XYZ file of N, CA and C in Angstrom:
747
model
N -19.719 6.049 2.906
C -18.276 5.961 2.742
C -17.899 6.154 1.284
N -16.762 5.882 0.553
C -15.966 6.710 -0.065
C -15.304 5.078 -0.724
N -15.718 3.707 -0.450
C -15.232 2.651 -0.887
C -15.945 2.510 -1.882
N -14.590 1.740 -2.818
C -15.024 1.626 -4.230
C -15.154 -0.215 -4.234
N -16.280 -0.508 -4.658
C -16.516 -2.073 -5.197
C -15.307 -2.379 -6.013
N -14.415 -3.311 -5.644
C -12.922 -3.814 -6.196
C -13.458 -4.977 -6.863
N -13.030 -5.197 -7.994
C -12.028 -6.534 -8.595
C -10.889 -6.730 -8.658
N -9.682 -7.933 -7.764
C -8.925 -7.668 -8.401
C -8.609 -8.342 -9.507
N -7.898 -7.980 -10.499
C -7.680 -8.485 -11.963
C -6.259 -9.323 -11.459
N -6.359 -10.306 -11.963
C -5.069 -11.330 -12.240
C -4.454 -11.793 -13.567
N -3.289 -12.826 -13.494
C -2.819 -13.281 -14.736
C -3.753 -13.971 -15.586
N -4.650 -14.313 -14.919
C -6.037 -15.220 -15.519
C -6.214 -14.507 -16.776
N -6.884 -13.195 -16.119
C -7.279 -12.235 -16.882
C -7.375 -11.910 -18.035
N -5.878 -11.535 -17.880
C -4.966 -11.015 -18.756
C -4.883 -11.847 -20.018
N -5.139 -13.331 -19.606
C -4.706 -14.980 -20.748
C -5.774 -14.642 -21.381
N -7.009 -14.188 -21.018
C -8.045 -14.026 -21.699
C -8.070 -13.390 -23.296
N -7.493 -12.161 -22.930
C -6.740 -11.356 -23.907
C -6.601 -11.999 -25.024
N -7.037 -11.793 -26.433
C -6.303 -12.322 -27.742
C -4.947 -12.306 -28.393
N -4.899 -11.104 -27.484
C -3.151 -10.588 -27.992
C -2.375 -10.872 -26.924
N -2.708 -12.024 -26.285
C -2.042 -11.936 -25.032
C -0.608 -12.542 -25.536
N -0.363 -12.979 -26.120
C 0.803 -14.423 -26.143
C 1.696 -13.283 -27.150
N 1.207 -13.015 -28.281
C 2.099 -11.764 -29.305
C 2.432 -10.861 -28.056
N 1.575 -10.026 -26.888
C 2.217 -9.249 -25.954
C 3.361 -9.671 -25.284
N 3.075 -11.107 -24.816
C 4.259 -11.495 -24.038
C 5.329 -11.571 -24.916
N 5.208 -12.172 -25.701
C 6.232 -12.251 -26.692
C 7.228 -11.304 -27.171
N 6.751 -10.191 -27.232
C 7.105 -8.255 -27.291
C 8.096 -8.068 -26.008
N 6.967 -8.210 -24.838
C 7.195 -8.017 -23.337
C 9.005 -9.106 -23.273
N 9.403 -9.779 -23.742
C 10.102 -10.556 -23.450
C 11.466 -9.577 -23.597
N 11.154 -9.022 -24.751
C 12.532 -8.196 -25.358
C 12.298 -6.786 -24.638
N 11.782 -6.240 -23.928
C 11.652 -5.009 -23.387
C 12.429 -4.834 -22.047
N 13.310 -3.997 -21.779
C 14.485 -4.124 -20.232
C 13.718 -4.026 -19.019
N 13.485 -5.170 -18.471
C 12.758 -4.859 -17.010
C 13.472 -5.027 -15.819
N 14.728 -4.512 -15.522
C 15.495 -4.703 -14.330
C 15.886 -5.584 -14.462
N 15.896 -6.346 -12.735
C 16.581 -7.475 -12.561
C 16.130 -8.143 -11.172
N 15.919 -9.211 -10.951
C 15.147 -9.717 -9.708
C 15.762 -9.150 -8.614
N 14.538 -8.899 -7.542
C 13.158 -9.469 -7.842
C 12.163 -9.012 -7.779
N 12.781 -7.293 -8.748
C 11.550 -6.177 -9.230
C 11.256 -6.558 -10.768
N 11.894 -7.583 -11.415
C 11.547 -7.719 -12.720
C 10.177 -8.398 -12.736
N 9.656 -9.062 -12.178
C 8.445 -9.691 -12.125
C 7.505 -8.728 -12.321
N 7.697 -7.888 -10.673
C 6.666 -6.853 -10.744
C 6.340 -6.086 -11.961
N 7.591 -5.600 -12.844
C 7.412 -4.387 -13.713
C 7.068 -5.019 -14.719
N 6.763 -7.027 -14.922
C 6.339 -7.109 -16.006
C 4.837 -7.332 -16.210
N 4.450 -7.724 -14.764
C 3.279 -7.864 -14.716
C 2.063 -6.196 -14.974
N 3.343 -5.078 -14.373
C 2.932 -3.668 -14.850
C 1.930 -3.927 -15.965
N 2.878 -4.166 -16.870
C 2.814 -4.101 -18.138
C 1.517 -4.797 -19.003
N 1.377 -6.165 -18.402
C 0.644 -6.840 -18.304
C -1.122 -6.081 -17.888
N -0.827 -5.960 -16.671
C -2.359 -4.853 -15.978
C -2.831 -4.466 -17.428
N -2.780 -3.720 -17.802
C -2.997 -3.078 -19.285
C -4.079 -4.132 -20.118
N -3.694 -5.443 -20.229
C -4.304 -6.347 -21.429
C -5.662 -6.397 -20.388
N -4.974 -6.782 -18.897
C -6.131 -7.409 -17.635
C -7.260 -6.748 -17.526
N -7.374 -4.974 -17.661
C -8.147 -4.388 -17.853
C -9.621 -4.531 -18.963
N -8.637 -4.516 -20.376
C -8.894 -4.532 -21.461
C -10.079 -5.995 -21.475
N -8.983 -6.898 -21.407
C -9.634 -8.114 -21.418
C -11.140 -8.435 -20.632
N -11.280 -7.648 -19.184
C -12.570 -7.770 -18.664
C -13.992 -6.628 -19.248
N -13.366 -5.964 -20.248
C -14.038 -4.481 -21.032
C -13.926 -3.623 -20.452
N -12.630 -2.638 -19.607
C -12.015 -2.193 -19.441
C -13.017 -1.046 -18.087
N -12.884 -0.109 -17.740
C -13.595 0.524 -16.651
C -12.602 1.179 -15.920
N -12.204 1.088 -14.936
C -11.685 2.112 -13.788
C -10.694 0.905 -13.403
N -9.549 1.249 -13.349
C -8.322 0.639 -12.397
C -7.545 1.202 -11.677
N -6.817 0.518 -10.852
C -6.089 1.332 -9.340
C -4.757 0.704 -8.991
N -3.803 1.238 -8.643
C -2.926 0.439 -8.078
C -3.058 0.424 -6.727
N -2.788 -0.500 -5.846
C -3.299 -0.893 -4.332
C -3.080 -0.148 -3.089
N -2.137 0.751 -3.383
C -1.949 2.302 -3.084
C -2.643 3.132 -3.059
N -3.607 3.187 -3.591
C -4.851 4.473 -4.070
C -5.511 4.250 -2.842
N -5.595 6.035 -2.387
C -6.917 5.539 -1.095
C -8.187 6.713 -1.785
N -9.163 6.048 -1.817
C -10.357 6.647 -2.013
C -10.857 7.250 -1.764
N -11.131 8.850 -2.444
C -12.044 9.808 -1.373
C -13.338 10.525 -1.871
N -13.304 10.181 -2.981
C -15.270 10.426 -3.373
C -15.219 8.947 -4.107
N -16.507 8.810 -4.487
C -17.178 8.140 -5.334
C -16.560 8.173 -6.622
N -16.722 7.475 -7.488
C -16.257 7.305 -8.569
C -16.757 8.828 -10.174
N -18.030 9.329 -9.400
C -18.887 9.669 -10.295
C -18.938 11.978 -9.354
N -18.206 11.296 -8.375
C -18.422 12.518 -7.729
C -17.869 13.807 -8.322
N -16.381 13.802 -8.404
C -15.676 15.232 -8.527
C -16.460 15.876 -10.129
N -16.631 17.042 -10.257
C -17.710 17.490 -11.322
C -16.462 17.945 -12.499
N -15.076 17.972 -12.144
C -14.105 18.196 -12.824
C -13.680 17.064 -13.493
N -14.001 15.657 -13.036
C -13.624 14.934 -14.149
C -15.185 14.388 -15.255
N -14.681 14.155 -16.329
C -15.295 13.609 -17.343
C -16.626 12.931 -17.179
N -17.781 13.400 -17.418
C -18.620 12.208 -16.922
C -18.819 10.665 -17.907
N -18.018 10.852 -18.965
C -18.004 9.813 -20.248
C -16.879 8.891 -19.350
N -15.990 9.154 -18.580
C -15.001 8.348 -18.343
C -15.939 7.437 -17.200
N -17.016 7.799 -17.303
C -17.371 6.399 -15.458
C -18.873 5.765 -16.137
N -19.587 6.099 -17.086
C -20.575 5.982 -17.988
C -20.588 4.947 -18.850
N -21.656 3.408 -18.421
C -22.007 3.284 -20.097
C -20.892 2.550 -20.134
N -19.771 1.856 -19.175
C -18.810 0.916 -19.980
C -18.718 -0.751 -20.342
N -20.120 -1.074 -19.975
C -20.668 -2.154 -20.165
C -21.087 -2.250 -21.617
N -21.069 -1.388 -22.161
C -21.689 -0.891 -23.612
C -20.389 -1.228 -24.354
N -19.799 -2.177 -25.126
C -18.635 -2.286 -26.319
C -18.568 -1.481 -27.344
N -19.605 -1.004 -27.928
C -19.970 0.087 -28.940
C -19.646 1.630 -28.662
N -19.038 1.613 -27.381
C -18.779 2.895 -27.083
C -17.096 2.865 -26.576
N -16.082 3.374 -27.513
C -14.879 3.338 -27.400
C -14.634 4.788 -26.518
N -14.627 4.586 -25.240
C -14.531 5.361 -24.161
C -12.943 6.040 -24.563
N -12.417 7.283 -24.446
C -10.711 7.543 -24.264
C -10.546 7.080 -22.980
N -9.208 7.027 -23.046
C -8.368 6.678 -21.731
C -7.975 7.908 -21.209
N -8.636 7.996 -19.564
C -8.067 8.600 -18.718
C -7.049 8.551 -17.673
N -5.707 9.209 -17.261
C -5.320 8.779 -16.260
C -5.016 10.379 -15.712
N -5.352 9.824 -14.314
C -5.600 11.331 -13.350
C -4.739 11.622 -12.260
N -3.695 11.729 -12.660
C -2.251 11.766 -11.601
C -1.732 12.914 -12.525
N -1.180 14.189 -12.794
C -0.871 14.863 -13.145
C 0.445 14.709 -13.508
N 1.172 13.473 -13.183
C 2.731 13.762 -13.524
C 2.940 12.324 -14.183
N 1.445 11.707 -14.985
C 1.655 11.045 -15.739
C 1.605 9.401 -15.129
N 1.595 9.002 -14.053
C 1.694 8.091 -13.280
C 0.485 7.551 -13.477
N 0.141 6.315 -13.841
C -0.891 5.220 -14.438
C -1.584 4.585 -12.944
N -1.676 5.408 -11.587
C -2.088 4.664 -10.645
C -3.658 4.807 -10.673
N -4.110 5.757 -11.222
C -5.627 5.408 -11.346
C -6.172 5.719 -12.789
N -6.650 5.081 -13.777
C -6.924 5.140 -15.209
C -8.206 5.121 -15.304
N -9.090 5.376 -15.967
C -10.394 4.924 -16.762
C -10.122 4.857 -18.502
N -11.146 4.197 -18.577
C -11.363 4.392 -20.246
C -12.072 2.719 -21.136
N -12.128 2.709 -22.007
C -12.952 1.669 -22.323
C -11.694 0.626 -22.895
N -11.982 -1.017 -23.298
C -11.302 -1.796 -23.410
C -10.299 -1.712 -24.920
N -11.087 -0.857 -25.023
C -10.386 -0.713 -26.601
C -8.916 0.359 -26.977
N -9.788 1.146 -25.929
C -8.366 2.195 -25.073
C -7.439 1.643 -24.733
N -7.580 0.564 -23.996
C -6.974 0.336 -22.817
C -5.508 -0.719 -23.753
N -6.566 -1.503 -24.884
C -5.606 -2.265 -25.595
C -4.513 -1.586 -26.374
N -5.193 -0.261 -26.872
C -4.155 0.731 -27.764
C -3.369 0.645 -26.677
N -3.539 1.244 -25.735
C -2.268 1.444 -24.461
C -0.948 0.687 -24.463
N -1.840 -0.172 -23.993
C -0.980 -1.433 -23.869
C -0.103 -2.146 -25.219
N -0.457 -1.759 -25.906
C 0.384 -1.680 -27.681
C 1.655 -0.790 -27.466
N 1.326 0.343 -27.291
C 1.771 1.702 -27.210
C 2.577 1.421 -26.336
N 2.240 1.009 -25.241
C 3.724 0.903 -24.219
C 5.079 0.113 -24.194
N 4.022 -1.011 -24.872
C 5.384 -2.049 -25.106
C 6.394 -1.175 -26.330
N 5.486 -0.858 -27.335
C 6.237 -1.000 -28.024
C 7.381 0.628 -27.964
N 6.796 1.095 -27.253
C 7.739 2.559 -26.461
C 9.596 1.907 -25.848
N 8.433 0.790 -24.828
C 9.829 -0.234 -24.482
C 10.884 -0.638 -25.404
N 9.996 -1.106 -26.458
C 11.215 -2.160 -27.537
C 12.213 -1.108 -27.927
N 11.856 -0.059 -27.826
C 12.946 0.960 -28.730
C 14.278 1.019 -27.827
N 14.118 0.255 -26.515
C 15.352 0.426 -25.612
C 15.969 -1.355 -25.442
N 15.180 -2.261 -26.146
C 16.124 -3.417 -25.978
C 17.302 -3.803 -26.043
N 18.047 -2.624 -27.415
C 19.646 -2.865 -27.585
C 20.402 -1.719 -26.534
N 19.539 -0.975 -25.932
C 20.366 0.549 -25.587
C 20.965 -0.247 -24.030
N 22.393 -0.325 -24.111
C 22.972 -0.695 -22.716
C 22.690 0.243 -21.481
N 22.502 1.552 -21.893
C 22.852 2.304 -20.746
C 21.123 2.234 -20.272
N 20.338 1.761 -20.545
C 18.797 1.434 -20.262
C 18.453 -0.068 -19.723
N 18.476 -0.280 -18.109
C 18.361 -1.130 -17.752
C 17.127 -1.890 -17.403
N 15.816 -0.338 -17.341
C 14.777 -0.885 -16.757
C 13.968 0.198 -17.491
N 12.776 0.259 -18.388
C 11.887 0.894 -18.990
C 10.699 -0.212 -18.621
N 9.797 0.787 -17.301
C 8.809 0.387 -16.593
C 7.368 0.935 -17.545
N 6.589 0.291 -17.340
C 5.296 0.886 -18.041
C 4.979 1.880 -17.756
N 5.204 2.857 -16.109
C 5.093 3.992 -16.215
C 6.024 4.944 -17.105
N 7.206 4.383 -17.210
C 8.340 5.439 -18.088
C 8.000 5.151 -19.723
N 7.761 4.072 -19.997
C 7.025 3.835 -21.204
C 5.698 5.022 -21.507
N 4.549 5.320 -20.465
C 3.924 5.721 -20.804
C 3.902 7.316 -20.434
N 4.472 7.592 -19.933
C 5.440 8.720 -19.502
C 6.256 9.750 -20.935
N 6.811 8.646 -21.674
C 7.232 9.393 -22.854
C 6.498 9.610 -23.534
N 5.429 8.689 -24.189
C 4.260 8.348 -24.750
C 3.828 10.158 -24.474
N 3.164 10.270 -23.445
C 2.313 11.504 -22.819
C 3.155 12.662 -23.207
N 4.823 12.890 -23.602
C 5.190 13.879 -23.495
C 5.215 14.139 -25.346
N 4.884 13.086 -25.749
C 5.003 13.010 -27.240
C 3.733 13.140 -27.459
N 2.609 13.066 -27.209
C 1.650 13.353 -27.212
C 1.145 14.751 -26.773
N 1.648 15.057 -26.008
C 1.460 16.803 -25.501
C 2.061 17.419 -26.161
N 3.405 17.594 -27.083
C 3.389 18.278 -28.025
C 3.199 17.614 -29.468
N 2.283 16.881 -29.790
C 1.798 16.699 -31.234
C 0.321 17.184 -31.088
N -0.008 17.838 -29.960
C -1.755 17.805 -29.278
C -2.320 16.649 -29.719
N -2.379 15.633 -29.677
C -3.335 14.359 -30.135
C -3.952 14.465 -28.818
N -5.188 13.667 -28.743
C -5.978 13.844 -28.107
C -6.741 12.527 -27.620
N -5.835 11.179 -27.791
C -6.328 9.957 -27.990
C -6.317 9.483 -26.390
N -5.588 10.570 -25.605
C -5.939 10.167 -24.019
C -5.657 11.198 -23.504
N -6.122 11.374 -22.163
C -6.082 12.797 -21.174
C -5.342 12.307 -20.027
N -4.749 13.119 -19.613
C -4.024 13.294 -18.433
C -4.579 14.578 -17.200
N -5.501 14.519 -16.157
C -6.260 14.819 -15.295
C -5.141 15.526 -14.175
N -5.374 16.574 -13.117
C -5.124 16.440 -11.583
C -6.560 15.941 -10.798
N -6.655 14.609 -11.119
C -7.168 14.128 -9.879
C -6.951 13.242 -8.350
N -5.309 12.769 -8.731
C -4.958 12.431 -7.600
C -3.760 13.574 -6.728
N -4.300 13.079 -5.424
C -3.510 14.035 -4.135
C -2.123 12.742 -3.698
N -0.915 13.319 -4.204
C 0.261 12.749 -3.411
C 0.540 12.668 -2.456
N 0.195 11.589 -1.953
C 0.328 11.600 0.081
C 1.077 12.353 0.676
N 2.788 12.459 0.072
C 3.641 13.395 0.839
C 3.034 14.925 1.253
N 1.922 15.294 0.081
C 1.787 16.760 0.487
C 0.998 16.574 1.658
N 0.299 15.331 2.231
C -0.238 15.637 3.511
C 0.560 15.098 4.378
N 2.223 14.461 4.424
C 2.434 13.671 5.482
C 4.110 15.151 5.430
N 3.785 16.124 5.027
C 5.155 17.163 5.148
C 4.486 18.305 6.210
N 3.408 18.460 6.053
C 2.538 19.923 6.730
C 1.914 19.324 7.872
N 1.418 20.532 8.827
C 0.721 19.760 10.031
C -0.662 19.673 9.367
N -1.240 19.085 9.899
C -2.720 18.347 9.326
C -3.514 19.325 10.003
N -4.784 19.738 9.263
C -5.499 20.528 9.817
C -6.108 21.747 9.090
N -4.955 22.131 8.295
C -4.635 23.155 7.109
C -5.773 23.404 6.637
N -6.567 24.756 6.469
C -7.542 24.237 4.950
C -7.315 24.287 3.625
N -6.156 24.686 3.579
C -5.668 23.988 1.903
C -6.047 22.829 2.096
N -5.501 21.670 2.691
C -5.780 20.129 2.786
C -6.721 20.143 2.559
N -7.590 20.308 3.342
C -9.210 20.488 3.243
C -9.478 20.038 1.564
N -9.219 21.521 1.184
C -9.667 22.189 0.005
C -9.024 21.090 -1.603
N -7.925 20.553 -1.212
C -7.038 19.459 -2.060
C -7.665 18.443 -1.887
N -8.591 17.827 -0.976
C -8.869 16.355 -0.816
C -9.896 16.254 -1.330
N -11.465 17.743 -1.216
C -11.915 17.914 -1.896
C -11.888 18.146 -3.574
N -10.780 18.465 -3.735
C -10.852 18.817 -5.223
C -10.018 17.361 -6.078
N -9.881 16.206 -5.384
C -9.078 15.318 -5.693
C -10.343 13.884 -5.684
N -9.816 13.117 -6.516
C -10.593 11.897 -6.333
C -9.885 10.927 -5.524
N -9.127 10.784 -5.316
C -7.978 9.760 -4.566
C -6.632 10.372 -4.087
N -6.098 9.554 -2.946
C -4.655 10.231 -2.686
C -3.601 8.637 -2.534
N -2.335 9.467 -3.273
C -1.512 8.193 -3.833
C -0.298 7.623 -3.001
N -0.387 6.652 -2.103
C 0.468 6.385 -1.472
C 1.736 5.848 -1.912
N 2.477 6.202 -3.136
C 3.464 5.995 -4.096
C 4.578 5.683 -2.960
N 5.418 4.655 -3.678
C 7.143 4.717 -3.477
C 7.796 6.160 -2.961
N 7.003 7.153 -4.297
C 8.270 8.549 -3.777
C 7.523 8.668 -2.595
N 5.947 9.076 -2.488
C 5.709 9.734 -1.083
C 6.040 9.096 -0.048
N 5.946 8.141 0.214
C 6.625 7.312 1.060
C 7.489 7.913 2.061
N 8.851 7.929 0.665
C 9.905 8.068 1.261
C 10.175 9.768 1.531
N 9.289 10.509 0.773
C 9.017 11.973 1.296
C 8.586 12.551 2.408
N 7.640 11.363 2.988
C 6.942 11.652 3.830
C 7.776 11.898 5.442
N 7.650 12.776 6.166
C 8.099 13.035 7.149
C 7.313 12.704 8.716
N 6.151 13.247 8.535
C 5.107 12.724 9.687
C 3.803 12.667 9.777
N 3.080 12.213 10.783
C 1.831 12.100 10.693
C 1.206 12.658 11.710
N 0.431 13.733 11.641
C -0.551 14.377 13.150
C 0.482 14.834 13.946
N 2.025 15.621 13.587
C 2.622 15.461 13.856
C 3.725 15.074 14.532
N 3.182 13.496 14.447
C 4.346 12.655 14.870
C 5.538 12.906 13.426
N 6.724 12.189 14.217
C 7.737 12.080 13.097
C 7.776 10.572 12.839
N 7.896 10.524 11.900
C 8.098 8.956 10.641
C 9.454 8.503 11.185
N 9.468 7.433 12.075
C 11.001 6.373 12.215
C 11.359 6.108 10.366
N 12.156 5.380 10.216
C 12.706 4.835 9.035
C 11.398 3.127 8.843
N 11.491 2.683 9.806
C 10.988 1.418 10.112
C 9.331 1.761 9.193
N 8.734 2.823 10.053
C 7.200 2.989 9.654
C 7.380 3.678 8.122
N 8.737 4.005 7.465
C 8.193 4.068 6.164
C 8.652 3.192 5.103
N 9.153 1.981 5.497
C 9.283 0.795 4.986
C 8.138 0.453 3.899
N 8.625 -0.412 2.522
C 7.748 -0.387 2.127
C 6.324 -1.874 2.272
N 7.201 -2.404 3.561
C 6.456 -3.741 3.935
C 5.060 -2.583 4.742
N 5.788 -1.523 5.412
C 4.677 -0.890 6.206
C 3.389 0.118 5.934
N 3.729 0.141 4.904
C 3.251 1.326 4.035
C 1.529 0.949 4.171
N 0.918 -0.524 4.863
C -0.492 -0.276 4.675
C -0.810 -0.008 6.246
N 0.143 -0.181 7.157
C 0.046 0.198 8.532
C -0.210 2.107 8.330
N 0.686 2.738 7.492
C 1.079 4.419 7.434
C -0.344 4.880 6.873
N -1.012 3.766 5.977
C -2.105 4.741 5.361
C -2.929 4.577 6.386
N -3.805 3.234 7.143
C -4.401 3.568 8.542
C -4.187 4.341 9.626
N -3.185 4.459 9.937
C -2.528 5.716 10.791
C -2.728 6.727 10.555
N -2.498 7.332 9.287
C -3.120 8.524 8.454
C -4.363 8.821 8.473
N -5.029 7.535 8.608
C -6.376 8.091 8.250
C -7.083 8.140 9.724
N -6.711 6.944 10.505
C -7.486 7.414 11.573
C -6.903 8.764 12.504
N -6.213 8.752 12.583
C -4.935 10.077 13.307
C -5.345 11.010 12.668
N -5.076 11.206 11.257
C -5.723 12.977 10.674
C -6.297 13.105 10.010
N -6.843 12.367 9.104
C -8.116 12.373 7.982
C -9.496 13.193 8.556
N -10.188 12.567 10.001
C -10.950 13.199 11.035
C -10.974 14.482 11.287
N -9.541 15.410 11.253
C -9.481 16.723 11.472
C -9.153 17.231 10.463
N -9.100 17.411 9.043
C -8.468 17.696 8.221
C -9.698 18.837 7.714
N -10.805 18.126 7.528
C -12.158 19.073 7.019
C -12.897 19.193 8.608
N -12.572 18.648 9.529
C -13.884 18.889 10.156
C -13.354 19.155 11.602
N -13.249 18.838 12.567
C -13.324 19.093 14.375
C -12.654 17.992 14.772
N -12.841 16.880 14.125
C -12.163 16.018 14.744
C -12.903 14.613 15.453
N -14.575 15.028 15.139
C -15.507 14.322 15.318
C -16.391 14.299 14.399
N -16.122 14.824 13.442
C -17.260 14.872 12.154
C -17.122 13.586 11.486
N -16.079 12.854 11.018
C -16.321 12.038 10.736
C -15.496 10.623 11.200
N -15.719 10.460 12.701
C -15.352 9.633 13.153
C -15.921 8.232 13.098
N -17.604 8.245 12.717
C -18.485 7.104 12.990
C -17.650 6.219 11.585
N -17.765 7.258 10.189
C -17.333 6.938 9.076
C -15.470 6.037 9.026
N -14.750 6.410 9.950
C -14.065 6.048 9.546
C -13.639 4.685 11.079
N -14.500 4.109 11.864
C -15.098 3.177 12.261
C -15.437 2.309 11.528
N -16.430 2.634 10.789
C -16.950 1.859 9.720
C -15.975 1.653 8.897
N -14.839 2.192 8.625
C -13.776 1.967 7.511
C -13.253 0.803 7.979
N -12.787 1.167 9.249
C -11.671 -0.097 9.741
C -12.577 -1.070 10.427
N -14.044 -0.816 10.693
C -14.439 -2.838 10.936
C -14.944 -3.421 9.759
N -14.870 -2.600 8.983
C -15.272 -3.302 7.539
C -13.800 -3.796 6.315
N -12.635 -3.114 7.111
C -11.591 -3.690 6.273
C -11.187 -4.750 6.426
């Protein structure tokens, strides 16, 4: 299978952190909405130190579904999955979503802390601006990346290694483009937008109800057992495998 050994990281974590209390402190003055998404987008923010603080490695948001190994696709980096038990080796930060989106990162703890510097302080520049209600760590790091792509610095990479669910929940399943995208992808991202992009599955059509975002871990099982099976193969190629998915979840 295609499962990745999880930790999840908590606020614990994060306390660990040396800079944790100066972060919050930063984090306080930065616009994070208004309940009761402000929590979430601060804890965003937070993830960053949580990483750092355990010596940093591979992180995910709970959305990510897994489709090689960590070490598999030959297009990404082999320094980014290598050796991060090692402190002496200041790994760059990778994140592999092409449109800048922080749902799956690598890189070493030292990376990970610049980051997390870098974002807040991207934020603070909008504490007095009224017409800026909510600067999320992705839009924080979002500008970051576009200021960085034209100065060429080179202090982090931005990858296509994740597949946006919508492009498989708009087409009928079966395709060998799909095929050929799931292969060339390390993960596929069950985001907010795809979500709500998404139209159907095996082609069924998506009620409103099943793309709720309470439902959204019902849509990725559905997905996977319904068309994942036929996507590369007959439809029995890898059925035992994804058995094993769901009595082991």
């Amino acid at each position: 299978a295609a499962g990745w050994n999880i930790r999840i990281l908590t606020l614990k974590d994060a306390m660990t952190h040396p800079d944790y209390d100066d972060y919050i402190a930063k984090l306080e003055h930065v616009p994070l909405g208004s309940y009761p998404t402000k929590e979430y987008d601060k804890l965003c923010y937070i993830r960053w130190l949580a990483i750092a603080a355990v010596g940093g490695g591979w992180i995910a948001d709970f959305d990510v579904f897994p489709l090689h190994h960590l070490d598999h696709i030959h297009s990404l980096p082999a320094t980014t999955w290598k050796d991060y038990d090692n402190p002496a080796i200041d790994r760059p930060l990778v994140v592999y979503e092409a449109n800048a989106v922080p749902c799956l990162v690598s890189g070493s703890a030292q990376a990970y802390t610049k980051m997390a510097h870098a974002i807040v302080q991207q934020g603070l520049k909008y504490k007095e601006d009224e017409n800026v209600s909510l600067m999320s760590d992705m839009m924080s790091f979002q500008s970051i990346a576009k200021k960085n792509d034209k100065n060429n610095n080179n202090w982090f990479q931005i990858l296509h290694g994740i597949l946006p669910a919508h492009w498989l929940l708009q087409e009928n399943n079966g395709d060998i483009n799909e095929c050929k995208m799931i292969h060339a992808r390390q993960a596929i991202h069950f985001s907010h937008d795809s979500i709500k992009k998404a139209t159907q599955i095996n082609g069924v059509i998506l009620s409103n109800k099943e793309k709720s975002y309470n439902a959204r871990p019902d849509m990725i099982l559905k997905w996977f057992t319904t068309s994942f099976p036929f996507i590369c193969g007959d439809g029995n190629h890898d059925v035992d495998w994804v058995n094993h998915f769901i009595e082991g979840s």
